[in-house]
Short mmCIF file of C-alpha atoms in Angstrom, two decimals:
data_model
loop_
_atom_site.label_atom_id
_atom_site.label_comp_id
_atom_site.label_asym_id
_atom_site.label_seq_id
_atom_site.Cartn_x
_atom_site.Cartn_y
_atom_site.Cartn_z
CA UNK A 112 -9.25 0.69 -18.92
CA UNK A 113 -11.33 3.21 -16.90
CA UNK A 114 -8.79 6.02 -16.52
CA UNK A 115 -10.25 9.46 -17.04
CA UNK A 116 -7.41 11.98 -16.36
CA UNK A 117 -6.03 13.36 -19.33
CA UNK A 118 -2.59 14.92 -18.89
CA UNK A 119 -1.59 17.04 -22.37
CA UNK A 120 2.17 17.37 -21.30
CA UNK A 121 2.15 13.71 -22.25
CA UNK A 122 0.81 14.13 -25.89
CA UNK A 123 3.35 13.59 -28.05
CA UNK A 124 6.34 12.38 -25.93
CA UNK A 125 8.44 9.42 -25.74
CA UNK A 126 7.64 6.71 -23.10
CA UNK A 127 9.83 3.95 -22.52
CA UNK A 128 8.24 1.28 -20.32
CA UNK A 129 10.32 -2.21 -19.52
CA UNK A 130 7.91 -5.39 -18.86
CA UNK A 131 5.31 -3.91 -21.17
CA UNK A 132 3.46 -6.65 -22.71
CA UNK A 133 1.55 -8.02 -19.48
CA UNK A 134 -0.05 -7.41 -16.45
CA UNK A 135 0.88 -4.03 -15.10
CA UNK A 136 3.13 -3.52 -18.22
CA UNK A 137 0.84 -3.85 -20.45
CA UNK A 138 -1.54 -1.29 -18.59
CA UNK A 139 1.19 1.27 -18.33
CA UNK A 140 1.68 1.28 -22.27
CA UNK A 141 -1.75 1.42 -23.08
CA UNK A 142 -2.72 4.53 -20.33
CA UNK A 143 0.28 6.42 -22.28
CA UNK A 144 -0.65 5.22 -25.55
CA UNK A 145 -4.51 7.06 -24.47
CA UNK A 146 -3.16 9.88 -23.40
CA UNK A 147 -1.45 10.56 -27.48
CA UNK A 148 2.50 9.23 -26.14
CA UNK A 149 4.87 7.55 -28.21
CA UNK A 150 5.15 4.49 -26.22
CA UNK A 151 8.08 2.03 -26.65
CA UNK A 152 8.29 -1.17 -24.65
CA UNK A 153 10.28 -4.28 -24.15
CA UNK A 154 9.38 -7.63 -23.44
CA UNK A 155 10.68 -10.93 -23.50
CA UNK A 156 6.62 -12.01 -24.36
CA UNK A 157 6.67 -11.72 -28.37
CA UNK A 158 2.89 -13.30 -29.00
CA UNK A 159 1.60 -10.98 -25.85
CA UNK A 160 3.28 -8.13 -26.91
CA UNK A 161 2.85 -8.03 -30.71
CA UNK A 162 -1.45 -8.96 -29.39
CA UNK A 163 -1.35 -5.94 -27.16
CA UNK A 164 0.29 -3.76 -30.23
CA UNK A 165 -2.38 -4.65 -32.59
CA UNK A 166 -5.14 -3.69 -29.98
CA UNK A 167 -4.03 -0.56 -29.66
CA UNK A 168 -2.75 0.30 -33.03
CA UNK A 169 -6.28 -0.68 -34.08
CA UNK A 170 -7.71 1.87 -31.13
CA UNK A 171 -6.19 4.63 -32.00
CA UNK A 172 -8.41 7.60 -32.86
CA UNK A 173 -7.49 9.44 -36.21
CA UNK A 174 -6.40 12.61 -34.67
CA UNK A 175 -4.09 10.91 -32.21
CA UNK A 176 -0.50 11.10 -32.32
CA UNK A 177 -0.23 8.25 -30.07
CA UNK A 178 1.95 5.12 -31.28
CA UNK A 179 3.25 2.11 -29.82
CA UNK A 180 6.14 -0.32 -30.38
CA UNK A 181 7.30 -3.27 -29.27
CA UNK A 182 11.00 -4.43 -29.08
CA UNK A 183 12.32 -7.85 -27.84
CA UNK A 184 14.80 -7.53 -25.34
CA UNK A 185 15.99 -9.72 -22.52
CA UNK A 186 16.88 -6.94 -20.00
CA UNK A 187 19.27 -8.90 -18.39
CA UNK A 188 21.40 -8.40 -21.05
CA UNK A 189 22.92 -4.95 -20.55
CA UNK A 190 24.28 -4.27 -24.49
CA UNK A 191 21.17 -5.52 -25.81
CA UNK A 192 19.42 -2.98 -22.91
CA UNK A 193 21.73 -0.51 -24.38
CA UNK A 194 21.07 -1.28 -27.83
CA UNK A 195 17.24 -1.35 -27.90
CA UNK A 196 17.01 1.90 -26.16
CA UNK A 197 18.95 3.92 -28.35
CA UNK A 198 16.85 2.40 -31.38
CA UNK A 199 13.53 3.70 -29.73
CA UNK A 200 14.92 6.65 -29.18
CA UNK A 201 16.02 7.19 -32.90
CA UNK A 202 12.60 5.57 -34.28
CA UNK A 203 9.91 7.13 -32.20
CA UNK A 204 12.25 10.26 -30.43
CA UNK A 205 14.58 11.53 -27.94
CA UNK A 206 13.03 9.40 -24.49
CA UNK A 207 11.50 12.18 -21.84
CA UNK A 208 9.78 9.51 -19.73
CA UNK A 209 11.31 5.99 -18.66
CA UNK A 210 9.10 3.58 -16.68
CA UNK A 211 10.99 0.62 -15.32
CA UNK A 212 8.35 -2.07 -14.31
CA UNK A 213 10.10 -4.94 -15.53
CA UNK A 214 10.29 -7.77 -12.19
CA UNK A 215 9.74 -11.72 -11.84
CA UNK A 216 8.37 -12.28 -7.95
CA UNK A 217 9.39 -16.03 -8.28
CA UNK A 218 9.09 -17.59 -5.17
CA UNK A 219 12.54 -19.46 -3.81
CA UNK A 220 13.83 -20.82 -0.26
CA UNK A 221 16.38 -18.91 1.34
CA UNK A 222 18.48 -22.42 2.55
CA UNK A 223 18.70 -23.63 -1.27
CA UNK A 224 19.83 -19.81 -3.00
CA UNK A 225 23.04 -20.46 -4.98
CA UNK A 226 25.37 -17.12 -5.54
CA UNK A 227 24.15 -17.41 -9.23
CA UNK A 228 20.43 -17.99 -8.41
CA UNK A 229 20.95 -14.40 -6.13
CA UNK A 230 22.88 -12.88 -9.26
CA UNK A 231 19.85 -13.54 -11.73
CA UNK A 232 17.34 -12.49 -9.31
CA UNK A 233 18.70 -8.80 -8.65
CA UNK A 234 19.61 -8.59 -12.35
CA UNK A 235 15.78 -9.41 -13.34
CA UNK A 236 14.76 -7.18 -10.84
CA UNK A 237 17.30 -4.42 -9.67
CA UNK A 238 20.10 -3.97 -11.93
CA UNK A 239 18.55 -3.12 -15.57
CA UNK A 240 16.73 -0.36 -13.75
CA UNK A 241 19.77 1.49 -12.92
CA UNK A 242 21.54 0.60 -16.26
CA UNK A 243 18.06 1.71 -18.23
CA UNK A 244 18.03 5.10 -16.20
CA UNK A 245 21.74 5.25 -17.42
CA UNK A 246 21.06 4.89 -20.89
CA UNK A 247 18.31 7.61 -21.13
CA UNK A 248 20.36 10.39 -19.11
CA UNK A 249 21.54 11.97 -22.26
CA UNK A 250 18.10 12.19 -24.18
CA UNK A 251 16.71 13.86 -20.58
CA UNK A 252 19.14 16.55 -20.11
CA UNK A 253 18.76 17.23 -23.88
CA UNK A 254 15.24 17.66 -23.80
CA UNK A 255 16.21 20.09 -20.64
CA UNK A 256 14.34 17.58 -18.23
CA UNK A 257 12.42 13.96 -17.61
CA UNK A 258 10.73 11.54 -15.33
CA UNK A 259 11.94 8.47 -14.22
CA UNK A 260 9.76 6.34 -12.67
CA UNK A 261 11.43 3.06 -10.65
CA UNK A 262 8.79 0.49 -9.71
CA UNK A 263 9.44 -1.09 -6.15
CA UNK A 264 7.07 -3.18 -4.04
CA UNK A 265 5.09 -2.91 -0.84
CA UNK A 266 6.52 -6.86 -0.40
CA UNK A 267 9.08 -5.95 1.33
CA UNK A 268 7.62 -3.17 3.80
CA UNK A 269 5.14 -5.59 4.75
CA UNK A 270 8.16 -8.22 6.03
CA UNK A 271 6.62 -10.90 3.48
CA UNK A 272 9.11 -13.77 2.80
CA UNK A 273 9.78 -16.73 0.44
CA UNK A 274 11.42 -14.23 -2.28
CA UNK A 275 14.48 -12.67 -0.63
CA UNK A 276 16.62 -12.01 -4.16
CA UNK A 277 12.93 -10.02 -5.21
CA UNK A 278 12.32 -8.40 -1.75
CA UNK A 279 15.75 -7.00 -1.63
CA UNK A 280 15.93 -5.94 -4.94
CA UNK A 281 13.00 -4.22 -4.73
CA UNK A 282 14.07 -2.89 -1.08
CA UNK A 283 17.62 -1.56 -3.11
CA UNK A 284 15.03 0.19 -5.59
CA UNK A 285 14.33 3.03 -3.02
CA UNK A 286 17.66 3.80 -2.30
CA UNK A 287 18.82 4.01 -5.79
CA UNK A 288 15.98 6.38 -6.77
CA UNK A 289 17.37 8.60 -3.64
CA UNK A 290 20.65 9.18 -4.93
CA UNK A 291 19.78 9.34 -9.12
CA UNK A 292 17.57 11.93 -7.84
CA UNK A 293 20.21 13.73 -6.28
CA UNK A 294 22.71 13.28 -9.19
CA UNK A 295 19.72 13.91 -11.98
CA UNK A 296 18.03 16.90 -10.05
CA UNK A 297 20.32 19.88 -11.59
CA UNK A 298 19.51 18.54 -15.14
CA UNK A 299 15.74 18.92 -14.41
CA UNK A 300 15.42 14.73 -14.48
CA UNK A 301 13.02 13.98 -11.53
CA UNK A 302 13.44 10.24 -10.05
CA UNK A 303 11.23 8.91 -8.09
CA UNK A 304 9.59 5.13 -7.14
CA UNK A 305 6.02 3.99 -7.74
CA UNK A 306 5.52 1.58 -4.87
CA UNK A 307 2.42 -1.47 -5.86
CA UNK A 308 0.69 -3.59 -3.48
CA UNK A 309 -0.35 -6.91 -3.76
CA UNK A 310 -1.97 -6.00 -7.79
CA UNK A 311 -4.47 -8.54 -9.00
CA UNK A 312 -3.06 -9.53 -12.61
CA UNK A 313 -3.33 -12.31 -14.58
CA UNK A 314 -0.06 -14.11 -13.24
CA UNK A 315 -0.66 -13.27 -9.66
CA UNK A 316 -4.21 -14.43 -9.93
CA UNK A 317 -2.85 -17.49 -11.40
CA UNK A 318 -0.13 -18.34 -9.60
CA UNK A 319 -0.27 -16.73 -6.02
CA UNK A 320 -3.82 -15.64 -5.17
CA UNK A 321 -5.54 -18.62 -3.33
CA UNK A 322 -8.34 -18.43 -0.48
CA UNK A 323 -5.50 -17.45 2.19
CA UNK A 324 -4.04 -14.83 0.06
CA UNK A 325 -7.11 -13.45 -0.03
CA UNK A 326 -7.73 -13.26 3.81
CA UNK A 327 -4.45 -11.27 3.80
CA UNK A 328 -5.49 -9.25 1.18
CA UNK A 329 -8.70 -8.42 3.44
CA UNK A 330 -6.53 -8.13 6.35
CA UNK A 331 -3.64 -5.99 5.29
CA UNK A 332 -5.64 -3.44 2.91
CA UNK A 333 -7.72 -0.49 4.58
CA UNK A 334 -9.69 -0.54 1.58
CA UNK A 335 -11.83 -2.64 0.15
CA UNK A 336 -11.44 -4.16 -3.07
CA UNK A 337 -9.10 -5.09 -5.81
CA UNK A 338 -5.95 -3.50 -6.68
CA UNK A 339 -6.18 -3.40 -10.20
CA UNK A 340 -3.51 -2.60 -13.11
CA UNK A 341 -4.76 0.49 -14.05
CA UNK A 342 -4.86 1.59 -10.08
CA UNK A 343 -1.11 2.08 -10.46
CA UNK A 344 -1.06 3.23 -14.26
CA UNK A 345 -3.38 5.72 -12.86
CA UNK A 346 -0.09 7.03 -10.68
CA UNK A 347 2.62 6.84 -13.23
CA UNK A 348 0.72 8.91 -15.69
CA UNK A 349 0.81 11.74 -12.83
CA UNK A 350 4.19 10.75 -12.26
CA UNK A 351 5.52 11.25 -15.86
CA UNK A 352 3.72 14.53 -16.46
CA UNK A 353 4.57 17.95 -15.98
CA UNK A 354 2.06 18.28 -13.12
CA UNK A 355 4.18 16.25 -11.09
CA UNK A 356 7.35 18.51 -12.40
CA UNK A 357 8.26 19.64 -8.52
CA UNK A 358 7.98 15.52 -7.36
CA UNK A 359 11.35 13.53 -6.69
CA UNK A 360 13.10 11.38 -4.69
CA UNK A 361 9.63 9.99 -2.74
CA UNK A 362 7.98 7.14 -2.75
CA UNK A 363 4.33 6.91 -4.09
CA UNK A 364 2.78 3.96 -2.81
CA UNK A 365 -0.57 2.56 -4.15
CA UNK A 366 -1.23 -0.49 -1.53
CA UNK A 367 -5.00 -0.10 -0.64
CA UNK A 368 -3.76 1.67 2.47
CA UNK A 369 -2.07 -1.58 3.40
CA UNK A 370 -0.96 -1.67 7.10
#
C-alpha cells in the first residue's frame, strides 16, 4: 500500500472496520493498522481474514503500538453485531473510530425480487450500519468524541441499475448519516459518508469488470486510471482523524471525478 500521510491522532486508538478481510476492507484495516491503531474487524471470510492478520501482525515494526484482530461475525445478525462489538471494545479499548464498509453489490432483476430477497439485501447493506453506529455511541461520548464513517456508493448517483435492494440501500446511507450527525453532533461524534466509485478489487475485477465496463469506466471518470483500494483508505484515514475534527454530515466522494 502506497499511502504516505501519517496522521498521529490515530496512534493508539480503536478502529472498528465491518467487511475487513477483503477488497476495500482489507485496505482500510491495514492503512489504520500503519498508522499504530488498534484495528478490530469483522468478517464472515475466516481463511482471508486470519491471512490478512498474519501479514500484518508479521509487519509490524517493534516500536508500533499498532494491532489487529479479527472477529467472525455475520452482521446480519444484530445480537451477534452487538455482541462482537462490545468484546473489541473490552479487548483492544473503548471504540473512537467505526468504519462501516461491510456491502454485497449482487446483481438481481427487479421483476423476480421477493419481500425477503429485498429484506436481506438492505440488511447486508443498510441496516447493520445504523445498528453498528448504535452500539459504539456510548464508547464515543465517553471518550468525549468519535468518527463515524458510513460507506455509500457513487452506483446510485450515476442511475446504474440491475441492483435496486444495493442502490437503495446505499442511497438510504446518506440520509441516515444526515440525521446521526445531527443527533451525535453535541456529544462531539462526527458522522459522515465516504462515497466509492466503481473500485477495482479483486471481486469486482472478477466478477463485473469486462471490456464494456471498462469503456464506462473511461467514459464516466474525468480521470484517468484505476480506482484503487487504498484511493479510498487514503480518505477514511482523514476522515477518522482529528484533522477532520470540524467534518460532518457531508459526503466525501472518491469517483475519479465521475460525471
Amino acid at each position: 500500500m502506497n499511502l504516505t500521510n501519517q496522521y498521529p491522532s490515530l496512534n493508539g486508538k480503536t478502529v472498528f472496520v465491518s467487511g475487513g478481510g477483503s477488497g476495500i476492507g482489507a485496505s482500510l484495516v491495514e492503512a489504520f493498522f500503519q498508522q499504530g491503531a488498534k484495528v478490530a474487524f469483522v468478517d464472515i471470510q475466516r481463511e482471508a481474514s486470519q491471512a490478512l492478520v498474519e501479514r500484518l501482525r508479521g509487519e509490524r515494526p517493534e516500536d508500533s503500538a499498532a494491532q489487529v484482530s479479527f472477529y467472525y461475525c455475520d452482521l446480519t445478525d444484530i445480537e451477534s453485531l452487538r455482541a462482537t462489538i462490545s468484546q473489541a471494545a473490552e479487548e483492544l479499548g473503548p471504540i473512537s473510530v467505526l468504519v462501516n464498509n461491510a456491502a454485497n453489490d449482487l446483481r438481481h432483476d427487479f421483476r423476480e425480487v421477493t419481500p425477503e430477497e429485498w429484506d436481506r439485501h438492505t440488511a447486508v447493506n443498510m441496516r447493520h450500519q445504523f445498528f453498528a453506529a448504535q452500539a459504539v455511541y456510548p464508547y464515543m461520548k465517553e471518550l468525549g468524541g468519535g468518527s463515524i464513517i458510513n460507506f455509500g456508493s457513487m452506483s446510485w448517483h450515476a442511475a446504474q441499475g440491475g441492483m435496486p435492494g444495493y442502490t437503495s440501500s446505499k442511497a438510504a446511507i446518506e440520509g441516515l448519516t444526515r440525521g446521526l450527525a445531527r443527533d451525535m453532533g453535541p456529544d462531539s461524534i462526527r458522522v459522515n459518508t465516504l462515497v466509492p466509485g466503481w473500485v477495482m478489487t479483486e471481486k469486482q475485477l472478477r466478477l463485473w469488470v469486462d471490456d464494456s465496463a471498462r469503456e464506462d469506466i473511461a467514459k464516466g471518470q474525468c480521470m484517468k486510471g484505476e480506482l484503487l483500494p487504498e484511493h479510498v483508505a487514503a480518505m477514511a484515514l482523514f476522515l477518522a482523524s482529528d484533522d477532520s475534527r470540524m467534518c460532518s454530515a457531508q459526503n466525501f466522494i472518491v469517483d475519479g471525478g465521475w460525471i
